[in-house]
Amino acid sequence: MPDDTTAGSVDVVVVGAGIAGLYAIHRLREQGLSVLCVEAGSGVGGTWFWNRYPGARCDVESIDYSYSFDPELEQEWEWSERYATQPEILRYLNHVADRYDLRRSIRFEGRVARAVLDESSGRWTVVLDTGDEIDCRFVVFATGSLSAVRTPAIPGLADFAGRVLHTARWPHEPVDLAGRRVGVIGTGSSGIQLIPIVAEQAAHLTVFQRSANYSIPAPNRPHTDESRAEYRAAYPERRKLSRESGGGSPHFPHPRNTLDVDEAERRRTYEKQWALGGVLFSKAFPDQLHSEEANAPARAFFEEKVRAVIDDPAVADRLIPRDHPIGSKRICTDSGYYATFNRENVSLVDLRETPIDEILPAGIRTGEVLHELDDLVFATGFDALTGALAAIDIRGRDGRELRAEWADGPKTYLGLGVAGFPNMFVITGPGSPGVLSNMVLAGEHHVDWVAETIDHLDAQGLWGIEPSAEAQESWVQHCAELAEGTLMVRANSWYVGANVPGKPRVFMPYVGGFGRYREVVSTVVEKGYDGFEMRAGPGVEIGPAQPAVG
Ligand code: FAD
Ligand code: NAP
C-alpha cells in the first residue's frame, strides 16, 4: 500500500495513535475516508508506549481490556496472564497496527501544536510543531485523558545530582536499580504498581506519600490452554455484558443496597468483589458511592484486610486513607503493595506530617531530615482529561479558542463535540464516562459514533455537525448534577482536577455509567442527532439534523 504519511490534505486527521487513535484509523479508512494520524511518540500504543515502568499492567482483565471490533482478532490473540503487563499490551497494539496495516497512515514524532477552522473553505488546518500543515475536513482528538504528564515544580529539582525518572516517561532501555537508594514520589496507581518491584531491586527505597490510597490486590494468574479456550468461547456474552454494565466490564453490583442485606450477605459480597480485584470493589453495592452509610462498611472491610498484611500498626495508620470514601478516587490494583512496607529496605515518609522542603543534590529534605537518594522517581500522574487538549491551540468558528472556552472547566456535549467547533470530535474526554470505564470499549464506542456520524453527513449531502450551545449547557449541567449525587466529588482526585494547582475544580467525567451513556447516545441519534446542529456549509445552518436512515 502507498505510504500516505506525508499527505498534505485528507478527509480526517486523527491526533494520537493510542488504543482509540489506532482503531479510528482502521474504522475510518474502512469507510473509504482518507486518514492521517499524527502521533508525538515514535511508536504506537499511547499509554502503553509511554508508561514503561516496572510493574505497569492493566487493572481491567485483558480479555475485557482489548479490542472487540473484530472477532478474529479476539480469537487469535493469546493473553498470557489475566492482567497483562505493559510489554504484552504494547506487543498486542503493535500486532494490531501490523495486522490492519495502520502504520502507513501514521506520522510519528509529529506533535500537533495548532488546529484552526478556516470558515471560508470549511476545512481544518492542523499545524505540527515543525510548522508542517495538514488540511482536513474532520479532526478527531484521540489525544488521551491520561497523557499530559505532570512533574511537580519542587524547589531544587534541577540541582538533584542523581537520575530523575517519571513513570509515564520511563526509558526504553532497562533501568538498573540494583544497589541504589531510590526515592518514589507519588502513591497513585502508577506508584503502587512500581513500588513493590523497586523494593526488590534497590538497596533502599524511600516512598514519599502525600495521600494514602485504597489498593486491592489483582487476582492475577497465568492463562492456561483451558482458560484461553473458556474465554474465547465466552467473548460474545462478555462483550454484551460489558457494554451494558456501568464500568465496561462484565460485572454488576449486588442487586440490593448495602444496608438492605444482613451482615453475612454483605461480607460475602465484599469477599466476592475483593476477589475480583481493584476497581470493581468500588461497586460491590449500587449505593456504595452514593452515601457515607453505604460506603463505611466497605471501607471498614478494606481496612481489616489491609491491617492484616502490614506488620507495624503505625505504618498501617499512615497507609490507610481517611480523607476520602473508598472508590471516590480510582481504587488502585496492586501486586504485594502493602506487604512491601514490611521489608527492612523500605521506608515511608508521610508528607502530611513532614512535607518536602526542597530537593538537594544529595536527596530530598523534609524538615531536619535529608533522605539521601541516587535515583528519584516521579509517579505524580497527569493533567487529566483536559491537559493534552489544552496543550494545543484549537480555534473554531469566529476565532473561538478552546482553551478560553474551557477556562472554567471543560464543556462538551456527550463528551463527543464542542459548540463552536464544527467537525471536531473528542474521544473519551470530559463529559463522557471514558475514564470511569474500560477505556478500550469506551474508545471503540466513540470512534464508531464518529464514523457513523460522518457517514450520515455524507449520505445527507451535508458539510458538518456541531452541538448546539443549549444542548451542551444542559449536558454539562446534567453531568454536574449526577456527580453531585455521589461521593465522587468529595475526593481531591484528578477527576476534579485537584492534582493540578490552579485547575478549576469541576468533576469532569459522566458518572451515569457506560451502559446508560451508550443508551443516551443511541437515543440522540435515533432522534435525528438531537442537540446537534447540522450545516450544509460553514456558516449555512439548516437546524437540527434529520433522523438517521437505516
Ligand atoms: P492514549 O493511550 O493516552 O494515547 C494518546 C496519544 O496521543 C499518545 O500516544 C500521545 O503521545 C498522543 N498525543 C497527545 N497529544 C498529542 C499531540 N498534540 N500531537 C500528537 N500526538 C499527541 N484504562 C483502562 O480502562 N484499564 C486499564 O487497565 C488502564 N491502565 C492504565 C495504566 C496506566 C499506566 C495509565 C497511565 C492509564 C491506564 N488506563 C487504563 C487509561 C488509559 O489511558 C486508557 O485505557 C487508554 O490506553 C487510552 O487510550 P487513548 O488512545 O485514548 O489515549
Ligand atoms: P495519580 O493517581 O494522579 O497519582 C499521583 C500521585 O502523586 C498521588 O499520590 C499524588 O498525591 C502524588 N503527587 C502529585 N503531586 C505531588 C507533589 N507535589 N508532592 C507529593 N506527591 C505528589 O497518577 P497515577 O498514579 O499515574 O495514575 C493516574 C491514573 O492512571 C489512575 O488513576 C488510573 O486511572 C491510571 N493508571 C492505571 C493503572 C493500572 O493499574 N492499570 C496504573 C497506572 C495508572 P495526591 O493524591 O496527594 O495528589
XYZ file of C-alpha atoms and ligand atoms in Angstrom:
651
model
C 0.000 0.000 0.000
C 1.274 3.523 -0.675
C 2.785 5.465 2.177
C 0.440 8.398 2.786
C 2.061 9.818 5.953
C 3.237 12.901 4.098
C -0.209 13.736 2.724
C -0.982 17.449 2.918
C -4.735 17.068 2.587
C -7.003 14.283 3.873
C -10.594 13.751 4.936
C -9.733 13.142 8.586
C -6.768 13.922 10.819
C -6.632 11.722 13.901
C -4.387 13.058 16.655
C -2.841 10.276 18.752
C -2.014 6.642 17.978
C -3.089 5.093 21.260
C -5.828 2.496 21.572
C -8.504 4.922 20.342
C -6.465 6.527 17.549
C -5.421 3.157 16.127
C -9.000 1.977 15.922
C -10.047 5.329 14.416
C -7.556 4.891 11.549
C -8.901 1.427 10.812
C -12.590 2.262 11.155
C -12.498 5.474 9.133
C -10.334 4.013 6.380
C -12.718 1.057 6.090
C -15.387 3.626 5.354
C -13.411 4.893 2.364
C -12.100 8.052 4.025
C -8.512 9.221 3.679
C -6.963 9.389 7.146
C -3.720 10.725 8.542
C -2.837 10.113 12.177
C -0.277 12.336 13.875
C 1.469 10.851 16.898
C 4.016 12.611 19.107
C 5.730 9.354 20.088
C 7.970 7.232 17.893
C 5.661 4.217 18.073
C 2.034 3.172 18.512
C 0.324 2.399 21.808
C -0.139 5.738 23.594
C -0.370 4.962 27.317
C 1.322 1.631 26.732
C 4.107 3.188 24.683
C 4.957 5.815 27.306
C 4.307 4.120 30.684
C 7.087 1.512 30.670
C 7.809 1.498 34.394
C 8.416 -1.882 36.038
C 5.130 -3.311 37.299
C 2.904 -1.496 34.802
C -0.064 -3.620 33.832
C -3.766 -3.179 33.210
C -6.277 -3.156 36.055
C -9.168 -4.357 33.896
C -8.825 -8.006 32.853
C -7.047 -8.264 29.493
C -9.784 -10.295 27.874
C -12.055 -7.312 28.533
C -9.396 -4.609 28.109
C -8.869 -5.479 24.438
C -10.468 -4.578 21.130
C -13.884 -6.047 20.421
C -14.310 -4.815 16.838
C -13.010 -7.966 15.165
C -13.945 -11.431 16.483
C -10.983 -12.904 14.551
C -8.584 -10.705 16.496
C -10.209 -11.796 19.758
C -9.783 -15.438 18.821
C -6.230 -15.267 17.559
C -4.518 -13.197 20.278
C -3.197 -15.223 23.241
C -3.160 -13.366 26.557
C -0.538 -14.913 28.804
C -1.920 -13.572 32.093
C -5.260 -12.325 33.351
C -3.802 -8.825 33.825
C -1.224 -8.374 31.094
C 1.954 -6.393 31.671
C 2.799 -3.233 29.726
C 5.194 -5.069 27.351
C 2.482 -7.574 26.453
C -0.164 -4.884 25.883
C 2.299 -2.924 23.743
C 3.033 -6.101 21.738
C -0.691 -6.541 21.229
C -1.119 -2.963 19.995
C 1.848 -3.335 17.631
C 0.251 -6.538 16.359
C -2.979 -4.617 15.724
C -1.060 -1.878 13.878
C 0.586 -4.517 11.657
C -2.459 -6.715 11.179
C -4.584 -3.839 9.883
C -1.673 -2.094 8.128
C -2.155 1.073 10.167
C 1.392 2.460 10.153
C 1.128 3.708 6.586
C -1.361 6.286 7.913
C 0.653 7.434 10.945
C 3.127 10.284 11.036
C 5.276 9.502 14.088
C 7.264 12.044 16.099
C 4.846 14.737 14.989
C 3.257 16.901 17.650
C 0.114 18.839 16.791
C 0.507 22.395 18.065
C -2.486 24.110 16.433
C -5.769 23.245 14.765
C -7.662 26.088 13.111
C -11.003 26.079 11.308
C -10.954 28.106 8.102
C -14.556 29.224 7.791
C -14.202 30.290 4.191
C -13.138 26.850 2.973
C -14.886 24.894 5.713
C -11.684 22.931 6.357
C -9.456 22.496 9.377
C -5.745 23.242 9.192
C -3.759 21.071 11.568
C -0.325 22.526 12.277
C 2.561 20.484 13.653
C 5.241 21.954 15.889
C 7.602 21.699 12.912
C 5.317 24.107 11.028
C 4.037 21.392 8.651
C 0.344 21.804 7.845
C -2.328 19.258 7.037
C -5.667 20.295 5.613
C -8.718 18.187 6.509
C -12.485 18.218 6.810
C -12.686 16.499 10.200
C -10.321 16.406 13.144
C -10.506 13.683 15.784
C -8.670 14.265 19.052
C -7.653 10.857 20.406
C -5.005 12.599 22.477
C -5.632 10.605 25.651
C -7.143 11.506 29.006
C -4.008 10.456 30.852
C -1.231 11.559 28.526
C -0.228 15.070 29.666
C 2.466 14.204 32.210
C 2.862 16.145 35.470
C 6.129 16.692 37.292
C 5.565 18.983 40.279
C 7.811 22.024 40.495
C 9.616 21.155 43.735
C 12.319 23.676 44.661
C 15.812 22.394 43.885
C 14.758 19.644 41.454
C 17.154 20.884 38.773
C 20.065 20.551 41.227
C 19.475 16.872 42.050
C 22.709 15.038 41.290
C 21.205 11.600 40.624
C 18.882 10.190 37.969
C 15.372 11.651 37.656
C 12.692 9.361 36.196
C 8.958 9.640 35.617
C 6.712 6.571 35.425
C 4.973 7.991 32.328
C 8.244 8.745 30.519
C 10.162 5.648 31.557
C 13.244 4.974 29.396
C 13.029 2.324 26.690
C 16.230 0.652 27.844
C 16.298 -1.264 31.166
C 16.945 0.888 34.253
C 19.276 -0.852 36.699
C 18.257 -0.023 40.259
C 20.445 -2.656 41.935
C 22.364 -1.256 44.878
C 20.769 2.181 44.510
C 18.958 4.363 47.026
C 15.697 5.165 45.277
C 13.009 7.690 46.199
C 9.485 7.449 44.767
C 7.161 10.455 44.997
C 3.521 9.514 44.461
C 1.296 6.677 45.612
C -1.430 6.593 42.962
C -1.976 3.600 40.655
C 1.430 4.053 38.975
C 3.432 4.378 42.203
C 1.564 1.482 43.795
C 2.414 -0.828 40.870
C 6.034 0.302 40.752
C 6.930 0.336 44.449
C 6.975 -3.460 45.164
C 9.302 -4.055 42.214
C 11.681 -1.232 43.081
C 11.796 -2.547 46.656
C 13.016 -5.910 45.363
C 15.777 -4.336 43.274
C 17.021 -1.284 45.173
C 19.378 -1.149 48.153
C 16.892 1.144 49.836
C 13.529 2.572 48.800
C 12.004 5.682 50.349
C 8.339 6.236 49.487
C 7.137 9.842 49.743
C 3.377 9.682 50.274
C 1.208 12.797 50.246
C -2.144 10.981 50.213
C -2.721 7.365 51.109
C -4.735 5.456 48.513
C -7.013 2.440 48.573
C -5.432 -0.505 46.780
C -6.706 -4.023 46.293
C -4.637 -6.972 45.039
C -5.078 -8.067 41.440
C -6.270 -11.679 41.265
C -3.665 -12.290 38.619
C -2.597 -15.684 37.307
C -1.201 -17.089 34.073
C -3.670 -18.222 31.449
C -3.651 -21.901 30.512
C -4.849 -23.523 27.294
C -8.012 -24.406 29.165
C -8.723 -20.879 30.448
C -7.973 -19.484 26.992
C -10.475 -21.865 25.417
C -13.011 -20.753 28.018
C -12.580 -17.049 27.443
C -12.582 -17.455 23.665
C -15.931 -19.185 23.841
C -17.273 -16.568 26.235
C -16.338 -13.469 24.232
C -19.746 -12.646 22.676
C -21.509 -12.807 26.034
C -18.724 -10.970 27.912
C -18.747 -8.117 25.398
C -22.525 -7.818 25.525
C -22.500 -7.630 29.328
C -19.571 -5.189 29.281
C -21.465 -2.824 27.016
C -24.494 -2.925 29.324
C -22.528 -2.505 32.534
C -21.589 0.636 34.429
C -17.845 0.170 34.103
C -17.408 -1.509 30.730
C -16.508 -4.967 32.014
C -18.919 -7.862 32.584
C -19.531 -7.274 36.292
C -22.512 -5.826 38.106
C -23.154 -4.780 41.707
C -25.292 -6.777 44.122
C -28.952 -6.165 43.186
C -29.762 -4.710 46.611
C -28.432 -1.776 48.586
C -25.756 -2.136 51.267
C -27.947 -1.833 54.331
C -30.814 -3.832 52.833
C -28.880 -7.074 53.269
C -27.731 -8.683 56.514
C -24.148 -8.610 57.641
C -23.338 -12.110 56.419
C -24.597 -11.306 52.945
C -22.715 -8.013 52.960
C -19.489 -9.765 53.889
C -19.954 -12.469 51.256
C -20.464 -9.741 48.669
C -17.353 -7.821 49.734
C -15.308 -11.047 49.677
C -16.547 -11.825 46.180
C -15.833 -8.310 44.985
C -12.417 -8.289 46.677
C -11.572 -11.480 44.815
C -12.455 -9.743 41.545
C -9.788 -7.189 42.409
C -9.105 -3.482 42.265
C -11.536 -1.030 40.866
C -14.517 -3.421 40.906
C -14.609 -3.234 44.702
C -15.982 0.309 44.425
C -19.225 -1.131 43.088
C -19.977 -4.004 45.450
C -23.404 -2.476 46.116
C -25.287 0.020 43.927
C -25.379 2.713 46.638
C -21.768 2.351 47.799
C -20.645 5.550 46.098
C -23.818 7.422 46.970
C -23.910 7.609 50.750
C -21.482 7.620 53.664
C -23.560 4.946 55.422
C -23.246 2.606 52.454
C -19.574 3.389 51.955
C -18.480 2.956 55.576
C -18.823 -0.870 55.807
C -16.911 -1.299 52.527
C -14.161 0.930 53.858
C -14.079 -0.989 57.154
C -13.768 -4.275 55.254
C -10.851 -2.805 53.289
C -9.145 -1.637 56.479
C -9.475 -5.040 58.104
C -7.924 -6.781 55.076
C -5.047 -4.352 54.800
C -4.188 -4.200 58.501
C -3.808 -7.974 58.421
C -0.962 -7.588 55.911
C 1.065 -4.744 57.468
C 3.293 -5.696 60.413
C 3.669 -2.275 62.031
C 0.316 -0.714 63.091
C 1.854 2.796 62.940
C 2.805 2.199 59.294
C -0.693 0.830 58.642
C -2.168 4.024 60.137
C -0.288 6.035 57.520
C -1.086 3.726 54.606
C -4.844 3.524 55.194
C -6.711 6.530 53.768
C -9.020 8.513 55.981
C -9.565 11.582 53.857
C -11.902 10.187 51.202
C -14.561 7.494 50.843
C -13.425 4.234 49.246
C -13.905 4.367 45.478
C -14.193 8.154 45.263
C -10.736 8.054 43.649
C -9.962 5.164 41.321
C -9.117 2.198 43.561
C -5.596 1.032 42.749
C -4.757 -2.530 41.800
C -1.553 -3.955 43.190
C 0.678 -6.969 43.480
C 2.076 -7.001 47.009
C 1.945 -3.249 47.716
C 1.154 -3.194 51.433
C 3.460 -6.107 52.276
C 6.315 -4.136 50.706
C 6.282 -1.873 53.758
C 7.246 -4.858 55.957
C 10.636 -5.005 54.248
C 13.783 -3.813 56.009
C 14.907 -1.801 52.993
C 11.714 0.268 52.628
C 10.761 3.422 54.497
C 7.620 5.511 54.274
C 7.677 9.295 54.601
C 4.261 10.788 55.265
C 4.365 14.184 53.574
C 1.314 15.340 55.536
C 3.447 15.055 58.703
C 6.721 16.222 57.159
C 6.307 17.962 53.785
C 9.093 18.152 51.227
C 11.016 21.386 51.788
C 13.417 21.083 48.905
C 15.411 18.780 46.706
C 19.154 18.980 47.262
C 21.886 17.449 45.072
C 22.080 14.531 47.527
C 18.379 13.867 48.018
C 15.106 15.189 49.465
C 14.938 17.311 52.597
C 11.860 17.094 54.796
C 12.368 19.300 57.850
C 15.620 18.362 59.561
C 15.980 15.092 57.676
C 17.870 14.627 54.404
C 16.752 11.443 52.620
C 19.821 10.594 50.563
C 18.988 9.270 47.097
C 20.718 8.078 43.941
C 17.515 7.963 41.875
C 14.328 9.971 42.154
C 11.157 8.615 40.550
C 8.116 10.783 39.966
C 4.876 8.804 39.943
C 2.949 12.052 40.049
C 0.356 11.468 37.350
C -1.220 13.627 34.702
C -3.080 16.814 33.907
C -6.007 14.521 33.236
C -8.802 14.832 30.685
C -8.054 18.381 29.537
C -4.229 18.591 29.628
C -3.477 17.158 26.181
C -6.132 19.333 24.502
C -5.096 22.446 26.403
C -1.590 21.972 25.030
C -2.969 22.509 21.502
C -4.116 25.908 20.241
C -7.551 24.950 18.886
C -9.583 27.629 17.083
C -13.161 27.081 15.946
C -15.874 29.318 14.494
C -15.411 33.097 14.862
C -11.894 32.542 16.166
C -13.133 30.863 19.371
C -10.283 29.369 21.350
C -10.939 26.046 23.075
C -8.628 26.910 25.978
C -10.617 30.084 26.660
C -13.970 28.293 26.273
C -12.819 25.769 28.878
C -11.176 28.251 31.260
C -13.757 27.482 33.976
C -13.848 23.767 33.224
C -14.413 21.660 30.112
C -17.747 21.915 28.291
C -18.822 19.295 25.781
C -21.993 17.715 24.513
C -21.902 13.974 25.334
C -18.122 14.329 25.568
C -18.057 13.999 21.793
C -18.273 17.523 20.422
C -17.923 21.160 21.463
C -20.259 24.016 20.481
C -18.467 26.403 18.139
C -16.071 23.717 16.902
C -17.801 22.012 13.976
C -16.429 18.766 12.566
C -14.174 18.347 15.584
C -14.558 15.245 17.749
C -13.091 14.322 21.119
C -12.572 10.692 22.128
C -13.259 9.546 25.733
C -12.729 13.026 27.110
C -14.596 15.193 29.631
C -18.364 14.744 29.676
C -18.061 11.066 28.766
C -17.773 8.009 31.039
C -14.429 7.071 29.400
C -12.044 7.235 32.348
C -14.586 5.595 34.661
C -14.917 2.605 32.372
C -12.968 0.098 30.338
C -11.319 2.560 28.001
C -10.888 0.182 25.090
C -14.619 -0.318 24.715
C -15.259 3.352 25.511
C -12.834 4.371 22.744
C -14.398 1.960 20.258
C -17.860 3.313 21.063
C -16.776 6.905 20.401
C -14.899 6.050 17.218
C -17.889 4.084 15.888
C -20.130 7.077 16.612
C -17.771 9.449 14.785
C -17.590 7.114 11.770
C -21.382 6.678 11.659
C -21.887 10.424 12.015
C -19.557 11.199 9.113
C -21.373 8.562 7.105
C -24.695 10.192 7.983
C -23.449 13.646 6.933
C -22.244 12.284 3.615
C -25.469 10.403 2.995
C -27.419 13.636 3.580
C -25.030 15.707 1.473
C -24.160 17.844 4.483
C -20.924 19.619 5.277
C -20.795 19.456 9.022
C -22.071 18.985 12.561
C -21.621 20.672 15.916
C -23.504 20.634 19.206
C -25.900 23.459 19.939
C -24.848 25.718 22.811
C -28.093 24.864 24.667
C -27.643 21.098 24.388
C -24.066 21.438 25.568
C -25.058 23.575 28.544
C -27.726 21.143 29.658
C -25.361 18.165 29.263
C -22.698 19.913 31.358
C -25.334 20.612 33.987
C -26.656 17.047 33.869
C -23.131 15.672 34.358
C -22.559 18.018 37.310
C -25.865 17.061 38.935
C -25.183 13.343 38.560
C -21.736 13.790 40.092
C -23.113 15.873 42.993
C -25.349 12.939 43.884
C -22.295 10.767 44.532
C -19.361 10.709 46.938
C -17.013 11.088 43.954
C -16.990 14.874 44.244
C -15.603 14.650 47.782
C -12.141 13.381 46.931
C -9.251 15.536 45.790
C -8.813 13.409 42.703
C -7.700 14.060 39.147
C -11.380 13.612 38.189
C -11.906 17.097 39.675
C -8.511 18.440 38.639
C -7.373 18.712 42.274
C -3.888 17.411 41.433
C -3.078 20.391 39.205
C -2.560 23.676 41.055
C -4.911 26.355 39.689
C -7.111 23.976 37.676
C -10.829 24.765 38.168
C -12.495 22.217 40.425
C -15.061 20.569 38.181
C -15.994 16.892 38.170
C -15.150 16.135 34.539
C -16.392 12.619 33.642
C -20.006 11.475 33.223
C -20.817 9.256 36.232
C -24.030 7.720 34.934
C -22.264 4.559 33.745
C -21.116 3.217 30.397
C -24.275 1.223 29.608
C -26.589 4.128 30.362
C -24.395 6.542 28.421
C -24.492 4.294 25.362
C -28.289 4.364 25.551
C -28.284 8.167 25.794
C -26.052 8.459 22.720
C -28.216 5.986 20.765
C -31.357 7.921 21.639
C -29.739 11.159 20.492
C -29.012 9.569 17.111
C -32.454 7.990 16.833
C -33.997 11.402 17.441
C -32.076 12.847 14.497
C -28.918 13.816 16.334
C -30.919 15.641 18.958
C -28.883 18.538 20.342
C -26.597 18.744 17.342
C -26.849 21.276 14.551
C -26.193 20.182 11.023
C -24.772 22.546 8.439
C -24.884 22.490 4.672
C -21.712 24.550 4.640
C -19.654 26.566 7.111
C -21.985 29.335 8.234
C -25.004 27.716 6.486
C -27.324 26.489 9.203
C -30.060 24.031 8.408
C -31.022 23.494 12.025
C -31.245 20.196 13.814
C -30.433 17.069 11.851
C -32.965 14.719 10.326
C -33.385 11.257 11.826
C -30.678 8.825 10.766
C -31.760 6.485 7.993
C -31.450 2.717 8.443
P -3.539 7.396 24.900
O -3.167 5.982 25.019
O -3.158 8.302 26.006
O -2.943 7.923 23.519
C -2.946 9.276 23.194
C -1.804 9.519 22.241
O -1.928 10.846 21.746
C -0.438 9.430 22.899
O 0.348 8.492 22.239
C 0.140 10.829 22.765
O 1.532 10.813 22.504
C -0.644 11.381 21.594
N -0.763 12.829 21.627
C -1.280 13.605 22.616
N -1.230 14.905 22.265
C -0.687 14.939 21.025
C -0.385 15.983 20.129
N -0.630 17.262 20.442
N 0.174 15.673 18.934
C 0.426 14.373 18.603
N 0.165 13.342 19.424
C -0.391 13.623 20.619
N -7.614 2.208 31.371
C -8.365 1.099 31.498
O -9.533 1.103 31.098
N -7.857 -0.036 32.039
C -6.581 -0.114 32.463
O -6.158 -1.146 32.945
C -5.755 1.053 32.356
N -4.481 1.050 32.778
C -3.729 2.181 32.658
C -2.410 2.163 33.092
C -1.633 3.295 33.035
C -0.193 3.248 33.460
C -2.209 4.513 32.583
C -1.403 5.778 32.557
C -3.509 4.536 32.135
C -4.270 3.369 32.152
N -5.579 3.343 31.684
C -6.335 2.212 31.795
C -6.112 4.503 30.967
C -5.520 4.511 29.528
O -5.022 5.795 29.328
C -6.566 4.070 28.525
O -7.011 2.773 28.837
C -6.132 4.003 27.067
O -4.870 3.435 26.906
C -6.227 5.374 26.449
O -6.069 5.258 25.066
P -6.203 6.548 24.161
O -5.899 6.117 22.788
O -7.491 7.215 24.422
O -5.099 7.573 24.705
P -2.283 9.807 40.255
O -3.324 8.843 40.571
O -2.663 11.199 39.978
O -1.237 9.746 41.452
C -0.229 10.706 41.563
C 0.425 10.602 42.916
O 1.439 11.605 43.010
C -0.541 10.851 44.070
O -0.184 10.044 45.148
C -0.291 12.333 44.391
O -0.639 12.700 45.680
C 1.204 12.378 44.190
N 1.669 13.744 43.973
C 1.352 14.577 42.966
N 1.973 15.755 43.126
C 2.710 15.653 44.257
C 3.560 16.543 44.958
N 3.778 17.799 44.533
N 4.152 16.100 46.086
C 3.924 14.869 46.528
N 3.120 13.976 45.928
C 2.522 14.375 44.801
O -1.401 9.335 38.977
P -1.079 7.849 38.507
O -0.676 7.016 39.667
O -0.130 7.957 37.373
O -2.462 7.304 37.988
C -3.329 8.094 37.174
C -4.412 7.211 36.599
O -3.867 6.409 35.528
C -5.015 6.207 37.546
O -5.983 6.749 38.397
C -5.570 5.178 36.592
O -6.771 5.611 36.021
C -4.498 5.151 35.529
N -3.496 4.118 35.858
C -3.911 2.824 35.916
C -3.015 1.846 36.258
C -3.452 0.434 36.353
O -3.500 -0.108 37.422
N -3.723 -0.203 35.277
C -1.702 2.159 36.548
C -1.314 3.481 36.472
C -2.230 4.470 36.134
P -2.100 13.336 45.976
O -3.038 12.182 45.884
O -1.980 13.923 47.313
O -2.352 14.352 44.888
